[in-house]
Amino acid sequence: MQHAMTIGRLAATAGVSVETIRYYQRRGLLDEPRKPFRGYRHYPPDMAKRVGFIKRAQALGFTLEEIASLLRLDGADCCADTRELAAHKVALIERKLLDLGAVRDALSALVRQCDTGQAEGLCPIISVLAQDGE
Amino acid sequence: MQHAMTIGRLAATAGVSVETIRYYQRRGLLDEPRKPFRGYRHYPPDMAKRVGFIKRAQALGFTLEEIASLLRLDGADCCADTRELAAHKVALIERKLLDLGAVRDALSALVRQCDTGQAEGLCPIISVLAQDGE
DNA sequence: CTTGAGTCCGTACCATACTACGGAGTTTAG
DNA sequence: CTAAACTCCGTAGTATGGTACGGACTCAAG
């Protein structure tokens, strides 16, 4: 590991800002290397991978809290927990997809109405989501 | 409309807090009924449906800003502006559908990997997230 | 050896979407 | 008719996920 970096290089490598790195440290997602007696902290290159992990998990809809717990079970045999969390997210997303589809249909019906010039029905956006599903 | 409610009953019916109702009023998502000379404002029952719509739209990932413009489309008849706005929202939703669909596919592929039990040591979800890929 | 860039650290600020609080007025149940 | 409960209204605080700032220190190039 001769390629230890400063925080600035780490941030650049990981594609985030220095402030974001520090924020993740405060949130407990990254640990802060010991500060040398004189000089700057140096970060191992793996840290950049960890930041990448965080960013990818975020893009999949995990909160920083959830990501922190994923990172805590990293490598452990708690695959089942991770699987549960992911499966739960999938279920949430499936519902969102259905509901979003309904809203899209209502809106595009409105657009079609406009195009065919029939001012008959009024747009019922509210009612397409009106049932207390969930 | 003999069933006009006070803000407290509205909030209870809609399953949110009084403060949330007021907040939506401030944000322009709900209008505030006139205050009688002496007494409390009273809210029509439809208002609860409107709040329900807001909540469900939020769960779909719309911001309050976006929801405000969706609400403006409810009950709209077709003028050019309405058509434009609706078409724009449809495009927005199509994009969300694609993004969410991709997230779901990625996540459920990961869950399937867990299930096919080829877990030699590391959880597949963790190891995929840890990858530098992309 | 100076200067400019980068680091350290704390604090403050941003947007979003609430949530809580306090004091005054109003309503309603007993 | 009194007292609890509710409303009104403004202001202030919370959580999330950062971003910005400022002063002191340190490192690296000229």
mmCIF file of C-alpha atoms (C1' of nucleotides) in Angstrom:
data_model
loop_
_atom_site.group_PDB
_atom_site.id
_atom_site.type_symbol
_atom_site.label_atom_id
_atom_site.label_comp_id
_atom_site.label_asym_id
_atom_site.label_seq_id
_atom_site.Cartn_x
_atom_site.Cartn_y
_atom_site.Cartn_z
ATOM 1 C CA MET A 1 0.000 0.000 0.000
ATOM 2 C CA GLN A 2 2.558 2.535 -0.986
ATOM 3 C CA HIS A 3 -0.141 4.583 -2.678
ATOM 4 C CA ALA A 4 -1.641 6.139 0.403
ATOM 5 C CA MET A 5 -3.399 9.363 -0.500
ATOM 6 C CA THR A 6 -4.375 12.612 1.107
ATOM 7 C CA ILE A 7 -8.031 13.387 1.547
ATOM 8 C CA GLY A 8 -8.034 15.566 -1.555
ATOM 9 C CA ARG A 9 -6.717 12.791 -3.762
ATOM 10 C CA LEU A 10 -9.121 10.338 -2.231
ATOM 11 C CA ALA A 11 -12.042 12.643 -2.936
ATOM 12 C CA ALA A 12 -10.910 13.211 -6.516
ATOM 13 C CA THR A 13 -10.421 9.485 -7.070
ATOM 14 C CA ALA A 14 -13.823 8.670 -5.647
ATOM 15 C CA GLY A 15 -15.505 11.520 -7.504
ATOM 16 C CA VAL A 16 -16.862 13.304 -4.474
ATOM 17 C CA SER A 17 -15.852 16.429 -2.578
ATOM 18 C CA VAL A 18 -13.493 16.592 0.365
ATOM 19 C CA GLU A 19 -16.431 17.788 2.446
ATOM 20 C CA THR A 20 -18.400 14.729 1.509
ATOM 21 C CA ILE A 21 -15.575 12.473 2.683
ATOM 22 C CA ARG A 22 -15.502 14.285 5.991
ATOM 23 C CA TYR A 23 -19.267 14.074 6.224
ATOM 24 C CA TYR A 24 -19.156 10.322 5.730
ATOM 25 C CA GLN A 25 -16.546 10.130 8.446
ATOM 26 C CA ARG A 26 -18.797 12.033 10.813
ATOM 27 C CA ARG A 27 -21.648 9.729 9.902
ATOM 28 C CA GLY A 28 -19.478 6.734 10.635
ATOM 29 C CA LEU A 29 -19.402 5.363 7.093
ATOM 30 C CA LEU A 30 -15.675 5.867 6.712
ATOM 31 C CA ASP A 31 -13.097 5.816 9.394
ATOM 32 C CA GLU A 32 -10.631 8.569 9.805
ATOM 33 C CA PRO A 33 -6.986 7.454 9.657
ATOM 34 C CA ARG A 34 -4.789 8.508 12.569
ATOM 35 C CA LYS A 35 -3.267 11.895 12.117
ATOM 36 C CA PRO A 36 0.538 11.692 12.047
ATOM 37 C CA PHE A 37 2.485 13.754 14.595
ATOM 38 C CA ARG A 38 3.199 16.234 11.904
ATOM 39 C CA GLY A 39 1.467 16.209 8.580
ATOM 40 C CA TYR A 40 -1.711 15.055 6.919
ATOM 41 C CA ARG A 41 -3.722 11.898 7.371
ATOM 42 C CA HIS A 42 -3.185 9.348 4.688
ATOM 43 C CA TYR A 43 -5.856 7.166 3.230
ATOM 44 C CA PRO A 44 -5.432 3.679 1.787
ATOM 45 C CA PRO A 45 -6.667 3.198 -1.802
ATOM 46 C CA ASP A 46 -9.397 0.802 -0.583
ATOM 47 C CA MET A 47 -11.099 3.776 0.923
ATOM 48 C CA ALA A 48 -11.973 4.971 -2.572
ATOM 49 C CA LYS A 49 -13.671 1.629 -3.222
ATOM 50 C CA ARG A 50 -15.648 2.070 -0.049
ATOM 51 C CA VAL A 51 -16.823 5.483 -1.188
ATOM 52 C CA GLY A 52 -17.793 3.911 -4.504
ATOM 53 C CA PHE A 53 -19.797 1.329 -2.587
ATOM 54 C CA ILE A 54 -21.617 4.083 -0.760
ATOM 55 C CA LYS A 55 -22.420 5.954 -3.952
ATOM 56 C CA ARG A 56 -23.691 2.873 -5.753
ATOM 57 C CA ALA A 57 -25.828 1.818 -2.838
ATOM 58 C CA GLN A 58 -27.256 5.321 -2.670
ATOM 59 C CA ALA A 59 -28.176 5.150 -6.331
ATOM 60 C CA LEU A 60 -30.099 1.973 -5.516
ATOM 61 C CA GLY A 61 -32.173 3.878 -3.020
ATOM 62 C CA PHE A 62 -30.458 3.049 0.247
ATOM 63 C CA THR A 63 -30.126 5.775 2.864
ATOM 64 C CA LEU A 64 -26.783 6.507 4.502
ATOM 65 C CA GLU A 65 -28.092 4.802 7.635
ATOM 66 C CA GLU A 66 -28.845 1.649 5.703
ATOM 67 C CA ILE A 67 -25.546 1.804 3.903
ATOM 68 C CA ALA A 68 -23.762 2.143 7.211
ATOM 69 C CA SER A 69 -25.353 -1.083 8.359
ATOM 70 C CA LEU A 70 -24.526 -2.803 5.071
ATOM 71 C CA LEU A 71 -20.935 -1.766 5.584
ATOM 72 C CA ARG A 72 -20.979 -3.094 9.115
ATOM 73 C CA LEU A 73 -22.010 -6.528 7.920
ATOM 74 C CA ASP A 74 -19.562 -6.363 5.078
ATOM 75 C CA GLY A 75 -17.715 -9.657 4.782
ATOM 76 C CA ALA A 76 -19.645 -11.184 7.623
ATOM 77 C CA ASP A 77 -21.921 -14.152 7.077
ATOM 78 C CA CYS A 78 -24.981 -11.959 7.516
ATOM 79 C CA CYS A 79 -25.918 -12.394 3.882
ATOM 80 C CA ALA A 80 -29.465 -13.146 4.984
ATOM 81 C CA ASP A 81 -29.844 -9.686 6.528
ATOM 82 C CA THR A 82 -28.586 -7.999 3.432
ATOM 83 C CA ARG A 83 -30.872 -10.113 1.310
ATOM 84 C CA GLU A 84 -33.835 -9.141 3.480
ATOM 85 C CA LEU A 85 -33.078 -5.457 3.163
ATOM 86 C CA ALA A 86 -32.696 -5.710 -0.597
ATOM 87 C CA ALA A 87 -35.816 -7.830 -1.022
ATOM 88 C CA HIS A 88 -37.790 -5.321 0.991
ATOM 89 C CA LYS A 89 -36.565 -2.514 -1.267
ATOM 90 C CA VAL A 90 -37.573 -4.506 -4.306
ATOM 91 C CA ALA A 91 -41.099 -4.885 -2.974
ATOM 92 C CA LEU A 92 -41.324 -1.156 -2.308
ATOM 93 C CA ILE A 93 -40.140 -0.415 -5.802
ATOM 94 C CA GLU A 94 -42.645 -2.788 -7.382
ATOM 95 C CA ARG A 95 -45.465 -0.851 -5.780
ATOM 96 C CA LYS A 96 -44.029 2.434 -6.851
ATOM 97 C CA LEU A 97 -43.816 1.187 -10.412
ATOM 98 C CA LEU A 98 -47.512 0.287 -10.403
ATOM 99 C CA ASP A 99 -48.609 3.571 -8.909
ATOM 100 C CA LEU A 100 -46.396 5.607 -11.168
ATOM 101 C CA GLY A 101 -47.807 3.765 -14.142
ATOM 102 C CA ALA A 102 -51.322 4.700 -13.042
ATOM 103 C CA VAL A 103 -50.419 8.364 -12.737
ATOM 104 C CA ARG A 104 -48.775 8.300 -16.134
ATOM 105 C CA ASP A 105 -51.842 6.719 -17.678
ATOM 106 C CA ALA A 106 -54.135 9.339 -16.170
ATOM 107 C CA LEU A 107 -51.942 12.149 -17.405
ATOM 108 C CA SER A 108 -51.503 10.791 -20.875
ATOM 109 C CA ALA A 109 -55.244 10.286 -21.107
ATOM 110 C CA LEU A 110 -55.537 13.980 -20.330
ATOM 111 C CA VAL A 111 -53.061 14.808 -23.073
ATOM 112 C CA ARG A 112 -54.988 12.632 -25.548
ATOM 113 C CA GLN A 113 -58.210 14.358 -24.571
ATOM 114 C CA CYS A 114 -56.634 17.674 -25.329
ATOM 115 C CA ASP A 115 -55.428 16.416 -28.696
ATOM 116 C CA THR A 116 -58.755 14.965 -29.744
ATOM 117 C CA GLY A 117 -60.442 18.146 -28.650
ATOM 118 C CA GLN A 118 -63.031 16.500 -26.435
ATOM 119 C CA ALA A 119 -63.411 18.570 -23.358
ATOM 120 C CA GLU A 120 -65.698 15.906 -21.985
ATOM 121 C CA GLY A 121 -64.013 14.422 -18.981
ATOM 122 C CA LEU A 122 -61.995 16.402 -16.557
ATOM 123 C CA CYS A 123 -58.653 15.068 -15.554
ATOM 124 C CA PRO A 124 -59.014 12.717 -12.575
ATOM 125 C CA ILE A 125 -55.430 12.641 -11.358
ATOM 126 C CA ILE A 126 -56.365 12.692 -7.728
ATOM 127 C CA SER A 127 -58.679 9.747 -8.033
ATOM 128 C CA VAL A 128 -56.170 7.429 -9.697
ATOM 129 C CA LEU A 129 -54.180 7.412 -6.503
ATOM 130 C CA ALA A 130 -57.159 7.971 -4.298
ATOM 131 C CA GLN A 131 -57.406 4.504 -2.836
ATOM 132 C CA ASP A 132 -55.675 3.947 0.420
ATOM 133 C CA GLY A 133 -53.498 1.197 -0.907
ATOM 134 C CA GLU A 134 -50.857 0.159 1.556
ATOM 135 C CA MET B 1 -71.429 19.575 2.363
ATOM 136 C CA GLN B 2 -72.829 19.328 5.832
ATOM 137 C CA HIS B 3 -69.746 17.386 6.841
ATOM 138 C CA ALA B 4 -67.352 20.275 6.947
ATOM 139 C CA MET B 5 -64.589 19.583 9.413
ATOM 140 C CA THR B 6 -62.198 21.491 11.576
ATOM 141 C CA ILE B 7 -58.524 21.228 10.808
ATOM 142 C CA GLY B 8 -58.059 18.640 13.523
ATOM 143 C CA ARG B 9 -60.669 16.323 12.086
ATOM 144 C CA LEU B 10 -59.286 16.798 8.611
ATOM 145 C CA ALA B 11 -55.828 15.900 9.803
ATOM 146 C CA ALA B 12 -57.084 12.824 11.635
ATOM 147 C CA THR B 13 -59.095 11.710 8.608
ATOM 148 C CA ALA B 14 -56.159 12.164 6.287
ATOM 149 C CA GLY B 15 -53.762 10.542 8.697
ATOM 150 C CA VAL B 16 -51.410 13.466 9.046
ATOM 151 C CA SER B 17 -50.832 16.059 11.736
ATOM 152 C CA VAL B 18 -52.483 19.449 12.003
ATOM 153 C CA GLU B 19 -49.077 20.983 11.489
ATOM 154 C CA THR B 20 -48.671 19.123 8.234
ATOM 155 C CA ILE B 21 -51.963 20.500 6.965
ATOM 156 C CA ARG B 22 -50.845 24.003 7.790
ATOM 157 C CA TYR B 23 -47.511 23.350 6.167
ATOM 158 C CA TYR B 24 -49.221 22.269 2.956
ATOM 159 C CA GLN B 25 -51.288 25.417 3.079
ATOM 160 C CA ARG B 26 -48.178 27.532 3.376
ATOM 161 C CA ARG B 27 -46.662 25.607 0.489
ATOM 162 C CA GLY B 28 -49.765 26.246 -1.603
ATOM 163 C CA LEU B 29 -50.841 22.604 -1.921
ATOM 164 C CA LEU B 30 -54.050 23.141 -0.012
ATOM 165 C CA ASP B 31 -56.050 26.267 0.221
ATOM 166 C CA GLU B 32 -57.045 27.710 3.486
ATOM 167 C CA PRO B 33 -60.788 28.210 3.876
ATOM 168 C CA ARG B 34 -61.909 31.675 4.908
ATOM 169 C CA LYS B 35 -61.942 32.191 8.597
ATOM 170 C CA PRO B 36 -65.446 32.953 9.844
ATOM 171 C CA PHE B 37 -65.965 36.176 11.781
ATOM 172 C CA ARG B 38 -65.959 34.192 14.931
ATOM 173 C CA GLY B 39 -64.863 30.598 15.105
ATOM 174 C CA TYR B 40 -62.728 28.082 13.275
ATOM 175 C CA ARG B 41 -62.186 27.502 9.594
ATOM 176 C CA HIS B 42 -64.076 24.577 8.182
ATOM 177 C CA TYR B 43 -62.772 22.180 5.616
ATOM 178 C CA PRO B 44 -64.746 20.230 3.001
ATOM 179 C CA PRO B 45 -64.294 16.433 3.045
ATOM 180 C CA ASP B 46 -62.633 16.470 -0.397
ATOM 181 C CA MET B 47 -59.688 18.106 1.238
ATOM 182 C CA ALA B 48 -58.846 14.791 2.889
ATOM 183 C CA LYS B 49 -58.663 13.118 -0.525
ATOM 184 C CA ARG B 50 -56.354 15.826 -1.673
ATOM 185 C CA VAL B 51 -54.074 15.225 1.279
ATOM 186 C CA GLY B 52 -54.156 11.515 0.531
ATOM 187 C CA PHE B 53 -53.070 12.226 -3.001
ATOM 188 C CA ILE B 54 -50.194 14.332 -1.758
ATOM 189 C CA LYS B 55 -49.021 11.557 0.542
ATOM 190 C CA ARG B 56 -49.174 8.883 -2.117
ATOM 191 C CA ALA B 57 -47.525 11.057 -4.715
ATOM 192 C CA GLN B 58 -44.766 11.711 -2.234
ATOM 193 C CA ALA B 59 -44.261 8.011 -1.745
ATOM 194 C CA LEU B 60 -43.750 7.862 -5.499
ATOM 195 C CA GLY B 61 -40.836 10.212 -5.216
ATOM 196 C CA PHE B 62 -42.440 13.473 -6.267
ATOM 197 C CA THR B 63 -41.409 16.585 -4.395
ATOM 198 C CA LEU B 64 -44.052 18.878 -2.962
ATOM 199 C CA GLU B 65 -43.274 21.302 -5.773
ATOM 200 C CA GLU B 66 -44.047 18.666 -8.375
ATOM 201 C CA ILE B 67 -47.139 17.567 -6.540
ATOM 202 C CA ALA B 68 -48.360 21.156 -6.495
ATOM 203 C CA SER B 69 -48.243 21.225 -10.267
ATOM 204 C CA LEU B 70 -49.909 17.814 -10.539
ATOM 205 C CA LEU B 71 -52.698 19.140 -8.348
ATOM 206 C CA ARG B 72 -53.129 22.063 -10.637
ATOM 207 C CA LEU B 73 -53.873 19.529 -13.380
ATOM 208 C CA ASP B 74 -56.578 17.756 -11.431
ATOM 209 C CA GLY B 75 -59.976 18.541 -12.784
ATOM 210 C CA ALA B 76 -58.355 20.564 -15.487
ATOM 211 C CA ASP B 77 -60.001 20.816 -18.837
ATOM 212 C CA CYS B 78 -57.834 21.171 -21.837
ATOM 213 C CA CYS B 79 -56.185 24.371 -22.643
ATOM 214 C CA ALA B 80 -52.834 24.452 -24.351
ATOM 215 C CA ASP B 81 -51.015 25.158 -21.109
ATOM 216 C CA THR B 82 -52.596 22.205 -19.405
ATOM 217 C CA ARG B 83 -51.664 19.939 -22.274
ATOM 218 C CA GLU B 84 -48.091 21.157 -22.123
ATOM 219 C CA LEU B 85 -47.796 20.662 -18.413
ATOM 220 C CA ALA B 86 -49.379 17.232 -18.547
ATOM 221 C CA ALA B 87 -47.152 16.126 -21.406
ATOM 222 C CA HIS B 88 -44.146 17.343 -19.490
ATOM 223 C CA LYS B 89 -45.201 15.394 -16.416
ATOM 224 C CA VAL B 90 -45.740 12.287 -18.501
ATOM 225 C CA ALA B 91 -42.182 12.559 -19.767
ATOM 226 C CA LEU B 92 -40.925 13.034 -16.231
ATOM 227 C CA ILE B 93 -42.797 9.978 -15.054
ATOM 228 C CA GLU B 94 -41.572 7.882 -17.964
ATOM 229 C CA ARG B 95 -38.051 8.668 -16.911
ATOM 230 C CA LYS B 96 -38.785 7.755 -13.326
ATOM 231 C CA LEU B 97 -40.309 4.502 -14.473
ATOM 232 C CA LEU B 98 -37.175 3.638 -16.420
ATOM 233 C CA ASP B 99 -34.843 4.540 -13.571
ATOM 234 C CA LEU B 100 -36.849 2.709 -10.978
ATOM 235 C CA GLY B 101 -37.196 -0.291 -13.250
ATOM 236 C CA ALA B 102 -33.435 -0.417 -13.608
ATOM 237 C CA VAL B 103 -32.959 -0.200 -9.865
ATOM 238 C CA ARG B 104 -35.478 -2.958 -9.324
ATOM 239 C CA ASP B 105 -33.792 -5.185 -11.892
ATOM 240 C CA ALA B 106 -30.403 -4.618 -10.317
ATOM 241 C CA LEU B 107 -31.651 -5.255 -6.819
ATOM 242 C CA SER B 108 -33.697 -8.297 -7.641
ATOM 243 C CA ALA B 109 -30.828 -9.798 -9.602
ATOM 244 C CA LEU B 110 -28.774 -9.415 -6.453
ATOM 245 C CA VAL B 111 -31.448 -11.027 -4.340
ATOM 246 C CA ARG B 112 -31.650 -13.932 -6.797
ATOM 247 C CA GLN B 113 -27.918 -14.389 -6.554
ATOM 248 C CA CYS B 114 -28.267 -14.717 -2.816
ATOM 249 C CA ASP B 115 -30.973 -17.311 -3.298
ATOM 250 C CA THR B 116 -29.011 -19.486 -5.710
ATOM 251 C CA GLY B 117 -26.700 -19.894 -2.767
ATOM 252 C CA GLN B 118 -23.398 -19.675 -4.611
ATOM 253 C CA ALA B 119 -22.165 -17.685 -1.683
ATOM 254 C CA GLU B 120 -18.643 -18.817 -1.097
ATOM 255 C CA GLY B 121 -17.847 -16.527 1.765
ATOM 256 C CA LEU B 122 -18.957 -13.094 0.647
ATOM 257 C CA CYS B 123 -22.511 -11.963 0.209
ATOM 258 C CA PRO B 124 -23.014 -11.322 -3.518
ATOM 259 C CA ILE B 125 -24.810 -8.053 -2.839
ATOM 260 C CA ILE B 126 -21.928 -6.757 -0.833
ATOM 261 C CA SER B 127 -19.365 -7.878 -3.337
ATOM 262 C CA VAL B 128 -21.205 -6.348 -6.270
ATOM 263 C CA LEU B 129 -21.543 -3.043 -4.476
ATOM 264 C CA ALA B 130 -17.872 -3.242 -3.613
ATOM 265 C CA GLN B 131 -16.903 -3.632 -7.240
ATOM 266 C CA ASP B 132 -15.249 -0.780 -9.069
ATOM 267 C CA GLY B 133 -17.279 -1.540 -12.117
ATOM 268 C CA GLU B 134 -18.669 1.422 -14.014
ATOM 269 C "C1'" DC C 1 12.536 30.615 2.043
ATOM 270 C "C1'" DT C 2 8.520 32.384 0.515
ATOM 271 C "C1'" DT C 3 4.149 31.626 -1.452
ATOM 272 C "C1'" DG C 4 0.351 29.168 -2.874
ATOM 273 C "C1'" DA C 5 -2.134 25.024 -2.613
ATOM 274 C "C1'" DG C 6 -3.830 21.616 0.243
ATOM 275 C "C1'" DT C 7 -5.245 19.958 5.004
ATOM 276 C "C1'" DC C 8 -7.448 20.284 9.562
ATOM 277 C "C1'" DC C 9 -11.267 21.411 12.373
ATOM 278 C "C1'" DG C 10 -15.220 23.595 13.829
ATOM 279 C "C1'" DT C 11 -19.076 25.837 12.817
ATOM 280 C "C1'" DA C 12 -22.534 27.611 9.924
ATOM 281 C "C1'" DC C 13 -25.496 27.300 6.175
ATOM 282 C "C1'" DC C 14 -28.668 25.134 2.253
ATOM 283 C "C1'" DA C 15 -33.065 22.721 0.640
ATOM 284 C "C1'" DT C 16 -36.721 19.633 1.710
ATOM 285 C "C1'" DA C 17 -40.358 18.249 4.566
ATOM 286 C "C1'" DC C 18 -41.835 18.393 8.496
ATOM 287 C "C1'" DT C 19 -42.518 18.881 13.987
ATOM 288 C "C1'" DA C 20 -42.758 21.421 18.275
ATOM 289 C "C1'" DC C 21 -43.876 25.332 21.080
ATOM 290 C "C1'" DG C 22 -46.142 29.221 23.137
ATOM 291 C "C1'" DG C 23 -49.731 32.362 23.956
ATOM 292 C "C1'" DA C 24 -54.154 33.979 22.823
ATOM 293 C "C1'" DG C 25 -58.824 33.128 21.310
ATOM 294 C "C1'" DT C 26 -62.886 29.695 20.672
ATOM 295 C "C1'" DT C 27 -65.733 25.793 21.408
ATOM 296 C "C1'" DT C 28 -67.850 22.224 23.766
ATOM 297 C "C1'" DA C 29 -68.704 18.735 27.420
ATOM 298 C "C1'" DG C 30 -69.959 18.283 32.030
ATOM 299 C "C1'" DC D 1 -70.397 28.506 33.588
ATOM 300 C "C1'" DT D 2 -66.097 26.658 34.012
ATOM 301 C "C1'" DA D 3 -62.377 23.934 32.369
ATOM 302 C "C1'" DA D 4 -60.414 20.976 29.032
ATOM 303 C "C1'" DA D 5 -59.687 20.609 24.356
ATOM 304 C "C1'" DC D 6 -59.082 22.590 20.175
ATOM 305 C "C1'" DT D 7 -57.788 26.406 16.816
ATOM 306 C "C1'" DC D 8 -54.962 30.238 15.253
ATOM 307 C "C1'" DC D 9 -50.585 32.179 14.140
ATOM 308 C "C1'" DG D 10 -45.847 32.947 14.258
ATOM 309 C "C1'" DT D 11 -41.531 31.355 15.098
ATOM 310 C "C1'" DA D 12 -38.126 27.920 16.022
ATOM 311 C "C1'" DG D 13 -36.167 23.354 15.943
ATOM 312 C "C1'" DT D 14 -35.381 18.458 13.644
ATOM 313 C "C1'" DA D 15 -33.452 15.010 10.203
ATOM 314 C "C1'" DT D 16 -31.195 14.079 5.888
ATOM 315 C "C1'" DG D 17 -27.441 14.755 2.846
ATOM 316 C "C1'" DG D 18 -24.669 17.522 1.995
ATOM 317 C "C1'" DT D 19 -21.978 22.482 0.893
ATOM 318 C "C1'" DA D 20 -19.422 26.627 2.374
ATOM 319 C "C1'" DC D 21 -16.374 29.293 5.184
ATOM 320 C "C1'" DG D 22 -12.563 30.797 8.003
ATOM 321 C "C1'" DG D 23 -8.333 30.608 10.518
ATOM 322 C "C1'" DA D 24 -4.369 27.867 11.572
ATOM 323 C "C1'" DC D 25 -1.209 24.628 10.043
ATOM 324 C "C1'" DT D 26 1.717 21.965 6.624
ATOM 325 C "C1'" DC D 27 3.602 20.586 2.446
ATOM 326 C "C1'" DA D 28 5.829 21.186 -2.184
ATOM 327 C "C1'" DA D 29 7.579 24.180 -6.033
ATOM 328 C "C1'" DG D 30 10.160 27.877 -7.544
#
